[in-house]
Amino acid sequence: MEEPRVGVFVCYCGRNIGAYVNVPEVVEYVKGLPNVVHAEHNLYTCSEEGISAIKKGIQEFNLNRVVVASCTPRTHEPLFRSACEAAGLNKYLFEFVNIRDQCSWVHMGEPEKSTEKAKDLIRMGVAKARLLEPLEEIEIAVTPSALVIGGGVVGMSAALNLAEQGFEVHLVERERELGGTLLDVHKIFTANEEASKLIGALAGRVKAHDKIEVYLSANVKDVSGFIGNFDVTLAQNGKESKIGVGTIIVATGAEVLKPTGQYGYGKFPNVITQLELEERLKNGNLDGQNIVMINCVGARVPERTYCSRICCMTSIKNASLIKELNPKARVWILHRDLMTYGVDFEDYYRRSMEHGVRFIRYNLERRPEVIGKGKAERIKVYHELRKRELELPCDILVLTTPLIPREDNQEISRLLKVSLDEFGFLLEAHLKLRPVEFAMDGIYVCGSARWPTDVSEGISQAYAAAAKAAGPLRMGYVKPEAITSLVNEDVCAGCGLCVQVCPFGAMQLVSKDGKRVSEVTVAQCKGCGTCGATCPSGAITMNHFRDEEIMAQLEALIA
Amino acid sequence: MDGLEPKDGFDPKIVGFCCNWCSYAGADLAGVSRMQYAPNIRIIRVMCSGRVDPAFILKALEVGADGVLIAGCHPGDCHYMAGNYKAARRIALLKKMLEQFGIEGERVRLEWVSASEGAKFAEVVNDFTQTVKELGPNPFGKQD
């Protein structure tokens, strides 16, 4: 093997690494490591500048191994690998060292220890990099169909988009009909169109489309496989069925928080949520002249710090609709801030004021109070701007609550091996660089399952997810990573232990020149390494995670 | 960090084997959530906890690691179906062997951490670091 010429690129990641790890000191240290012929730092190695620097470095210093020390391979390994490929280097001659998510970000109070740890980790990464060998990938055919989980406005939009591109789509919805949360909504801002018209139109097109197979009252029970070849088990009406798909889109939405215990909800019959108000508006039965709405109930508070994005507009929309139904009604919206961003929303808000909706700003420190016996009768609120306490008559109290993650996000996270964020929403691979994608290849997310979105945002995301999901389907093949196992037939004793432990049936005993040895079916091998760790003869090599490579990392543990 | 300052100058070196799909992702989530934990651990990424050959753990102890953490997917959730069961069996046996070599079995720890358990990862690292601090330096390692 040629002499390794290692290039190391240490990333500042702006302040994310740079504010805690002494990057220049690390680069100087790295330059002193054996076989490192070039080391530099980049502000953002993943930027165009950073990628050019890698390519330039490979050419200029004749690098045959590249190490990038930055965030996590789970976001940018593919990016840096293709940079290497573009410069003529086999992509498996690249090693990623995680000095952000597993270093600078978790040792923020200890910059010296963080810096020492970064040096250790890079030294270990270089030790492995020296021993890396080039690997070739094989092409595997993609099942030309997609699974969309969730039949609401977002799921249906994604399914239609894919179907119109010519792909088969399996749309799974756990309720008895398509439509999701919008089934319970009366009208949608800002055009005040009826939700049922929108949903009805979409559901009609979905059901009529010959490329979309709809499964109602159905659940996803199990998912196995990898991008291009997912095996999905569905449960419908007590019966299970299996389908094979190439890509998966998650559009399971979110649910509205029920603020039991707050402001008399659950106790007083006339205290309802915005979603419950939608039902009454649909039926046109709103008996009350004085409607008070309290916004940010259970949102932007210590227990749930996020803003749910759509609720301000929802409250203003419903307030406007109430005034439309009954111009003499008095409607107050008690709010903390008003998120009516952009042109249309701000306009809508202004018009609602012109129609007589009244806005009162309140503070978290002095929350409104509900007064009444058996029901909410009056609402006491401290008007921030007038610096006066007001008492509002109240026939109906509407609590504007945030969208919260569905409980079965935990199940989805487990089934699909996708991450959840700190609130329990599904977490995408990267906010800016890989929106609508999960870190798991071939699985995408759109709509409120990721974070609260309104209808138009949800549909845009659905189109984005469909565009992404169509990619592998159109290519027709995927090239799974070449991190597969390899049997050295000279050393193999034919004991068959690897055959027993392989979860995918990728190993089998065959006869070669009269000797019984083990053989790997590469397309089946997922590279877990169980066989490699089991083989008593040391006959199995786990490509890219070879014994030598891991041992080298361990040898480099202590300087 | 409270209570995690080197006692009598002993700052343990800990090796962590994390599987790509669950525990490595969980460790990343701890980072994304800015959860702070003891800086003694050095993580080696493997595709599956089933990849962890007992020889790696012995090597880690030989080169001077004071503790070895292996973190994989929860039983039933292994990305490769059963790799974590193999890891569980191997490590259970290895710990018994280590006791016979005169190395405390507690220096090797197996934990199940899922991709959404950032908090658990941080907790496990802090707890394990504390355990190793209390055990003292690895009796068989090369220490400088």
PDB file of N, CA, C and O in Angstrom, chain A residues 8 166 339 431 454 513 542:
ATOM      1  N   VAL A   8      -5.862  17.084   6.892  1.00  0.00           N
ATOM      2  CA  VAL A   8      -6.869  17.263   7.944  1.00  0.00           C
ATOM      3  C   VAL A   8      -7.475  18.659   7.853  1.00  0.00           C
ATOM      4  O   VAL A   8      -6.764  19.656   7.788  1.00  0.00           O
ATOM      5  N   GLY A 166     -45.679  10.066 -11.799  1.00  0.00           N
ATOM      6  CA  GLY A 166     -45.704   8.745 -12.417  1.00  0.00           C
ATOM      7  C   GLY A 166     -45.359   7.599 -11.492  1.00  0.00           C
ATOM      8  O   GLY A 166     -45.186   6.465 -11.940  1.00  0.00           O
ATOM      9  N   MET A 339     -48.104  36.982  16.227  1.00  0.00           N
ATOM     10  CA  MET A 339     -47.262  36.505  15.131  1.00  0.00           C
ATOM     11  C   MET A 339     -48.078  36.549  13.841  1.00  0.00           C
ATOM     12  O   MET A 339     -48.649  35.552  13.426  1.00  0.00           O
ATOM     13  N   LEU A 431     -31.611  21.581   9.567  1.00  0.00           N
ATOM     14  CA  LEU A 431     -32.607  22.637   9.374  1.00  0.00           C
ATOM     15  C   LEU A 431     -32.474  23.340   8.027  1.00  0.00           C
ATOM     16  O   LEU A 431     -33.458  23.591   7.333  1.00  0.00           O
ATOM     17  N   ASP A 454     -48.711  25.973   8.864  1.00  0.00           N
ATOM     18  CA  ASP A 454     -50.062  26.232   8.375  1.00  0.00           C
ATOM     19  C   ASP A 454     -50.257  25.479   7.062  1.00  0.00           C
ATOM     20  O   ASP A 454     -49.339  24.819   6.574  1.00  0.00           O
ATOM     21  N   ASP A 513     -13.344 -25.529  -4.174  1.00  0.00           N
ATOM     22  CA  ASP A 513     -12.166 -26.394  -4.328  1.00  0.00           C
ATOM     23  C   ASP A 513     -12.128 -27.444  -3.225  1.00  0.00           C
ATOM     24  O   ASP A 513     -11.100 -27.656  -2.585  1.00  0.00           O
ATOM     25  N   MET A 542     -14.534  -6.540   7.968  1.00  0.00           N
ATOM     26  CA  MET A 542     -15.680  -5.640   7.849  1.00  0.00           C
ATOM     27  C   MET A 542     -15.160  -4.392   7.164  1.00  0.00           C
ATOM     28  O   MET A 542     -14.464  -3.583   7.792  1.00  0.00           O
TER      29      MET A 542
END
